[in-house]
Short mmCIF file of C-alpha atoms and ligand atoms in Angstrom, two decimals:
data_model
loop_
_atom_site.label_atom_id
_atom_site.label_comp_id
_atom_site.label_asym_id
_atom_site.label_seq_id
_atom_site.Cartn_x
_atom_site.Cartn_y
_atom_site.Cartn_z
CA MET H 957 176.37 151.59 63.13
CA THR H 958 177.31 151.15 66.80
CA GLY H 959 174.90 151.87 69.63
CA ALA H 960 172.02 151.27 67.24
CA SER H 961 169.60 149.79 69.78
CA SER H 962 168.24 153.12 71.04
CA GLY H 963 168.37 156.91 71.00
CA ILE H 964 170.62 158.68 68.53
CA GLY H 965 171.96 155.45 67.01
CA ALA H 966 168.50 154.07 66.20
CA ALA H 967 167.50 157.44 64.71
CA ILE H 968 170.65 157.56 62.55
CA ALA H 969 170.03 153.99 61.38
CA ARG H 970 166.45 154.90 60.32
CA ALA H 971 167.68 158.05 58.55
CA LEU H 972 170.47 156.21 56.72
CA ALA H 973 168.13 153.38 55.70
CA GLY H 974 165.77 156.03 54.33
CA ARG H 975 168.62 157.14 52.03
CA GLY H 976 169.21 153.61 50.82
CA TRP H 977 172.03 152.49 53.13
CA ARG H 978 172.08 148.86 54.21
CA CYS H 979 172.93 149.06 57.91
CA VAL H 980 174.60 146.56 60.19
CA LEU H 981 173.18 147.42 63.63
CA LEU H 982 175.55 146.79 66.51
CA ALA H 983 174.90 146.96 70.28
CA ARG H 984 174.61 144.59 73.26
CA ARG H 985 170.80 144.14 73.41
CA ARG H 986 169.67 141.73 70.70
CA ASP H 987 166.01 142.13 71.69
CA ARG H 988 166.22 145.83 70.84
CA LEU H 989 168.22 145.41 67.64
CA GLU H 990 166.04 142.78 65.98
CA PRO H 991 162.81 144.81 65.63
CA LEU H 992 164.82 147.76 64.26
CA ALA H 993 166.62 145.50 61.80
CA ALA H 994 163.25 144.23 60.59
CA GLU H 995 162.02 147.82 60.22
CA VAL H 996 165.05 149.13 58.28
CA ASP H 997 165.89 145.89 56.47
CA GLY H 998 169.23 145.80 58.27
CA GLU H 999 171.43 143.22 59.98
CA VAL H 1000 172.14 142.58 63.66
CA GLU H 1001 175.48 142.17 65.44
CA VAL H 1002 175.54 141.75 69.21
CA CYS H 1003 178.81 143.13 70.52
CA ASP H 1004 180.28 145.08 73.43
CA VAL H 1005 182.45 147.77 71.80
CA GLY H 1006 184.55 148.02 74.94
CA ASP H 1007 185.71 144.42 74.48
CA ARG H 1008 188.48 144.54 71.86
CA ALA H 1009 188.46 140.80 71.11
CA ALA H 1010 184.67 140.86 70.64
CA VAL H 1011 184.94 143.85 68.29
CA GLU H 1012 187.60 142.05 66.22
CA ARG H 1013 185.43 138.90 66.00
CA THR H 1014 182.37 140.92 65.01
CA ALA H 1015 184.25 142.95 62.40
CA ALA H 1016 185.64 139.75 60.86
CA ALA H 1017 182.11 138.35 60.58
CA VAL H 1018 180.73 141.57 59.06
CA LEU H 1019 183.63 141.91 56.60
CA GLU H 1020 183.08 138.33 55.50
CA ARG H 1021 179.55 139.32 54.40
CA HIS H 1022 180.42 142.86 53.28
CA PRO H 1023 184.08 143.12 52.25
CA ALA H 1024 183.74 146.83 51.33
CA LEU H 1025 182.13 149.35 53.70
CA GLY H 1026 181.01 152.89 52.88
CA LEU H 1027 180.51 154.15 56.43
CA LEU H 1028 181.28 153.41 60.08
CA VAL H 1029 179.26 155.30 62.70
CA ASN H 1030 180.91 155.22 66.13
CA ASN H 1031 177.97 156.16 68.32
CA ALA H 1032 177.83 153.66 71.23
CA GLY H 1033 178.23 155.47 74.53
CA ILE H 1034 177.21 155.52 78.18
CA PRO H 1035 176.76 158.33 80.70
CA GLY H 1036 178.85 158.77 83.85
CA ARG H 1037 176.28 160.79 85.79
CA SER H 1038 178.71 161.86 88.50
CA GLY H 1039 182.06 163.47 89.23
CA PHE H 1040 185.54 161.96 89.57
CA LEU H 1041 185.32 161.85 93.36
CA GLU H 1042 181.88 160.25 93.60
CA LEU H 1043 181.64 157.81 90.68
CA GLU H 1044 182.61 154.17 91.36
CA PRO H 1045 186.08 153.38 89.93
CA GLU H 1046 184.64 150.53 87.83
CA ARG H 1047 182.21 152.93 86.17
CA ILE H 1048 185.01 155.44 85.45
CA GLU H 1049 186.87 152.62 83.66
CA GLU H 1050 183.75 151.52 81.78
CA VAL H 1051 182.94 155.04 80.60
CA LEU H 1052 186.42 155.36 79.14
CA ARG H 1053 186.39 151.84 77.68
CA VAL H 1054 183.07 152.30 75.87
CA ASN H 1055 183.03 156.00 74.93
CA TYR H 1056 186.66 156.34 73.87
CA LEU H 1057 188.28 152.94 73.31
CA GLY H 1058 185.11 151.49 71.73
CA GLY H 1059 185.53 153.83 68.77
CA VAL H 1060 189.25 153.11 68.54
CA TRP H 1061 188.70 149.33 68.43
CA CYS H 1062 185.87 149.65 65.90
CA LEU H 1063 187.86 151.90 63.56
CA ARG H 1064 190.88 149.60 63.66
CA ALA H 1065 188.81 146.46 63.13
CA PHE H 1066 186.61 147.84 60.33
CA LEU H 1067 189.40 149.79 58.58
CA PRO H 1068 190.17 147.12 55.95
CA GLY H 1069 186.51 147.26 54.86
CA LEU H 1070 186.52 151.07 54.74
CA GLU H 1071 189.70 151.01 52.64
CA ARG H 1072 188.11 148.59 50.19
CA GLY H 1073 184.98 150.81 50.10
CA ARG H 1074 186.69 154.18 49.64
CA PRO H 1075 185.83 156.93 49.27
CA ALA H 1076 184.39 156.01 52.67
CA HIS H 1077 183.25 157.85 55.79
CA VAL H 1078 183.53 157.56 59.55
CA VAL H 1079 181.14 159.52 61.77
CA ASN H 1080 182.17 159.80 65.41
CA VAL H 1081 179.29 160.89 67.64
CA VAL H 1082 181.25 162.78 70.29
CA SER H 1083 179.58 165.54 72.37
CA VAL H 1084 179.73 169.16 73.42
CA ALA H 1085 181.08 167.51 76.60
CA GLY H 1086 184.17 166.69 74.53
CA THR H 1087 184.92 170.40 74.36
CA VAL H 1088 183.58 171.69 77.68
CA ALA H 1089 184.54 170.13 81.02
CA PHE H 1090 182.71 170.71 84.27
CA ALA H 1091 182.73 168.97 87.63
CA PRO H 1092 179.39 167.09 87.73
CA SER H 1093 180.20 165.14 84.57
CA GLY H 1094 184.00 164.90 84.85
CA PRO H 1095 184.57 161.24 83.88
CA TYR H 1096 182.06 161.38 80.99
CA SER H 1097 183.55 164.64 79.78
CA ALA H 1098 187.09 163.22 79.98
CA SER H 1099 186.04 160.21 77.89
CA LYS H 1100 184.52 162.54 75.29
CA HIS H 1101 187.64 164.77 75.26
CA ALA H 1102 189.65 161.61 74.49
CA GLN H 1103 187.18 160.58 71.79
CA LEU H 1104 187.39 164.06 70.26
CA ALA H 1105 191.19 163.87 70.09
CA PHE H 1106 190.90 160.40 68.52
CA SER H 1107 188.44 161.73 65.95
CA ARG H 1108 190.55 164.78 65.07
CA ALA H 1109 193.79 162.81 64.84
CA THR H 1110 192.35 160.04 62.66
CA ALA H 1111 190.64 162.63 60.41
CA MET H 1112 194.10 163.92 59.47
CA GLN H 1113 195.60 160.44 59.22
CA LEU H 1114 192.89 158.91 57.04
CA ARG H 1115 192.05 161.76 54.66
CA PRO H 1116 194.99 160.97 52.32
CA ARG H 1117 193.76 157.37 52.28
CA GLY H 1118 190.31 158.38 50.97
CA ILE H 1119 188.47 157.99 54.28
CA HIS H 1120 186.68 161.07 55.62
CA VAL H 1121 186.30 161.24 59.39
CA HIS H 1122 183.48 163.49 60.62
CA THR H 1123 183.16 164.63 64.23
CA VAL H 1124 179.60 165.38 65.34
CA ASN H 1125 179.19 167.07 68.73
CA PRO H 1126 175.57 167.00 69.92
CA GLY H 1127 174.38 169.11 72.83
CA PHE H 1128 171.66 167.78 75.14
CA VAL H 1129 169.50 165.12 73.44
CA GLU H 1130 166.58 163.33 75.11
CA THR H 1131 167.30 159.57 75.00
CA GLU H 1132 166.97 156.47 77.16
CA GLY H 1133 170.54 156.61 78.46
CA PHE H 1134 170.52 160.40 78.78
CA PRO H 1135 167.07 161.48 80.05
CA GLN H 1136 168.09 165.12 79.90
CA ARG H 1137 164.68 166.66 80.56
CA SER H 1138 164.56 165.08 84.02
CA VAL H 1139 168.19 165.67 85.04
CA LEU H 1140 168.73 169.19 83.75
CA ALA H 1141 167.83 172.21 85.79
CA SER H 1142 164.85 174.12 84.41
CA GLY H 1143 165.45 177.12 82.21
CA PHE H 1144 167.83 177.58 79.33
CA PHE H 1145 169.52 174.17 79.36
CA ARG H 1146 166.23 172.21 79.65
CA ARG H 1147 164.71 174.23 76.79
CA SER H 1148 167.74 173.48 74.63
CA VAL H 1149 167.18 169.68 74.66
CA ILE H 1150 166.68 168.27 71.14
CA LYS H 1151 165.39 164.96 69.74
CA PRO H 1152 167.57 162.11 68.40
CA GLU H 1153 165.96 162.59 64.97
CA GLN H 1154 167.48 166.10 64.77
CA VAL H 1155 170.95 164.62 65.29
CA ALA H 1156 170.21 161.99 62.63
CA GLU H 1157 169.18 164.66 60.10
CA HIS H 1158 172.35 166.55 60.97
CA VAL H 1159 174.48 163.44 60.32
CA LEU H 1160 172.90 163.07 56.87
CA SER H 1161 173.76 166.69 56.05
CA VAL H 1162 177.32 166.25 57.35
CA LEU H 1163 177.77 163.29 55.00
CA GLU H 1164 176.37 165.30 52.09
CA ARG H 1165 178.42 168.44 52.78
CA GLY H 1166 181.58 166.64 53.89
CA SER H 1167 181.94 168.74 57.09
CA THR H 1168 184.81 167.74 59.35
CA GLU H 1169 183.65 168.90 62.78
CA THR H 1170 180.20 170.19 63.67
CA PHE H 1171 177.92 170.96 66.60
CA VAL H 1172 174.22 170.21 66.75
CA PRO H 1173 172.63 172.66 67.36
CA GLY H 1174 175.32 174.86 65.83
CA TRP H 1175 175.09 177.52 68.54
CA TYR H 1176 177.09 175.28 70.92
CA ARG H 1177 180.30 176.08 69.05
CA PRO H 1178 180.87 179.41 70.88
CA PHE H 1179 180.63 177.54 74.22
CA ALA H 1180 183.51 175.32 73.09
CA LEU H 1181 185.52 178.37 72.04
CA ALA H 1182 184.71 180.15 75.32
CA GLN H 1183 185.92 177.19 77.36
CA ALA H 1184 189.16 177.11 75.38
CA ILE H 1185 189.72 180.78 76.21
CA ALA H 1186 188.42 180.83 79.81
CA PRO H 1187 188.13 177.21 81.03
CA GLY H 1188 187.68 177.99 84.72
CA LEU H 1189 184.90 180.52 84.25
CA VAL H 1190 182.89 178.49 81.72
CA GLY H 1191 183.31 175.24 83.68
CA ARG H 1192 182.10 176.90 86.91
CA LEU H 1193 179.09 178.56 85.29
CA ALA H 1194 177.98 175.48 83.35
CA GLY H 1195 178.48 173.15 86.33
CA ARG H 1196 176.42 175.41 88.58
CA ARG H 1197 173.57 176.01 86.16
CA ALA H 1198 173.15 172.87 84.05
CA TYR H 1199 172.08 170.17 86.51
CA ARG H 1200 169.49 170.00 89.25
N1 NAP V 1252 171.84 162.17 74.68
C1 NAP V 1252 172.69 163.18 74.79
O1 NAP V 1252 172.42 164.22 75.43
C2 NAP V 1252 174.03 163.09 74.10
C3 NAP V 1252 174.73 164.30 73.88
C4 NAP V 1252 175.96 164.24 73.24
C5 NAP V 1252 176.48 163.03 72.84
N2 NAP V 1252 175.79 161.88 73.09
C6 NAP V 1252 176.40 160.62 72.65
O2 NAP V 1252 175.53 160.00 71.73
C7 NAP V 1252 175.78 158.59 71.73
C8 NAP V 1252 174.46 157.85 71.80
O3 NAP V 1252 173.84 158.11 73.05
P1 NAP V 1252 172.26 158.22 73.23
O4 NAP V 1252 171.98 159.54 73.82
O5 NAP V 1252 171.56 157.83 71.99
O6 NAP V 1252 172.04 157.16 74.40
P2 NAP V 1252 171.26 155.77 74.44
O7 NAP V 1252 169.87 155.93 73.95
O8 NAP V 1252 171.48 155.25 75.81
O9 NAP V 1252 172.05 154.89 73.40
C9 NAP V 1252 173.33 154.38 73.66
C10 NAP V 1252 173.60 153.24 72.71
O10 NAP V 1252 174.92 152.75 72.93
C11 NAP V 1252 174.84 151.35 73.09
N3 NAP V 1252 175.91 150.88 73.95
C12 NAP V 1252 176.18 151.26 75.23
N4 NAP V 1252 177.24 150.60 75.71
C13 NAP V 1252 177.64 149.78 74.71
C14 NAP V 1252 178.67 148.82 74.59
N5 NAP V 1252 179.52 148.56 75.61
N6 NAP V 1252 178.81 148.16 73.42
C15 NAP V 1252 177.95 148.39 72.40
N7 NAP V 1252 176.96 149.27 72.44
C16 NAP V 1252 176.80 149.95 73.59
C17 NAP V 1252 173.46 151.09 73.69
O11 NAP V 1252 173.02 149.79 73.37
P3 NAP V 1252 173.07 148.51 74.31
O12 NAP V 1252 172.73 148.96 75.69
O13 NAP V 1252 172.05 147.61 73.69
O14 NAP V 1252 174.45 147.98 74.16
C18 NAP V 1252 172.63 152.10 72.90
O15 NAP V 1252 172.29 151.58 71.65
C19 NAP V 1252 176.72 158.33 72.92
O16 NAP V 1252 178.04 158.21 72.45
C20 NAP V 1252 176.57 159.59 73.75
O17 NAP V 1252 177.72 159.85 74.52
C21 NAP V 1252 174.57 161.88 73.70
#
């Protein structure tokens, strides 16, 4: 479970533990992971998912303790909070390294464990931003588009090998890294903000139903379809109305 130290990841870890999963909680902040591990009877791994060598070391240590895995949740992610022309180049690189490549490195490193544990599951926490691009969140959105393509491609590749890849696209969720209620403009978008626990419940139902690609809340799906049909119009409207 990556990005388990706060927000959606911590909520998913609690929900999974409630269903009897033993979770290995992975993130960079040990001080945040340890109390959660005590609460859910889980294990802690401190790791930066954007650092491929660190991910490989961590996966080797986890697979030593747990040779067969039932589930990998790729959830670690960071916001960009600005457009391509304003955001510092280093942050643009970091957003891509964590949000997109982090999941790639984790899947590759944990794959032997998933194969030994099959039928196994991978949940990629992507975003509505992976399907809708608009100017104020360009770099973040680009990283999530890449993560979505990764998730869709590996779903096809791994299904015949007994590993089910699920893409979960949340809309606006109030968390530490994404304090949506304070950055969103008032009105429709602010009212649509949900809690991390709602995403966690959704992930449990995705695992039960075996859904391949979902939105939470489900009514975001038409936005994704609309952007595919009329990208300029939807991007302009969303960019103008979403943020303060
Ligand atoms: N909140 C939203 O509106 C929203 C909407 C759609 C999708 N999402 C996605 O949901 C996921 C979780 O975000 P959140 O809203 O729950 O935000 P959050 O509360 O800030 O949680 C992000 C988690 O990712 C971890 N993380 C960040 N960089 C990392 C790195 N380099 N290596 C390992 N772990 C790292 C953080 O832990 P450490 O800092 O301890 O490493 C933290 O546990 C992200 O992928 C985000 O893009 C969020």
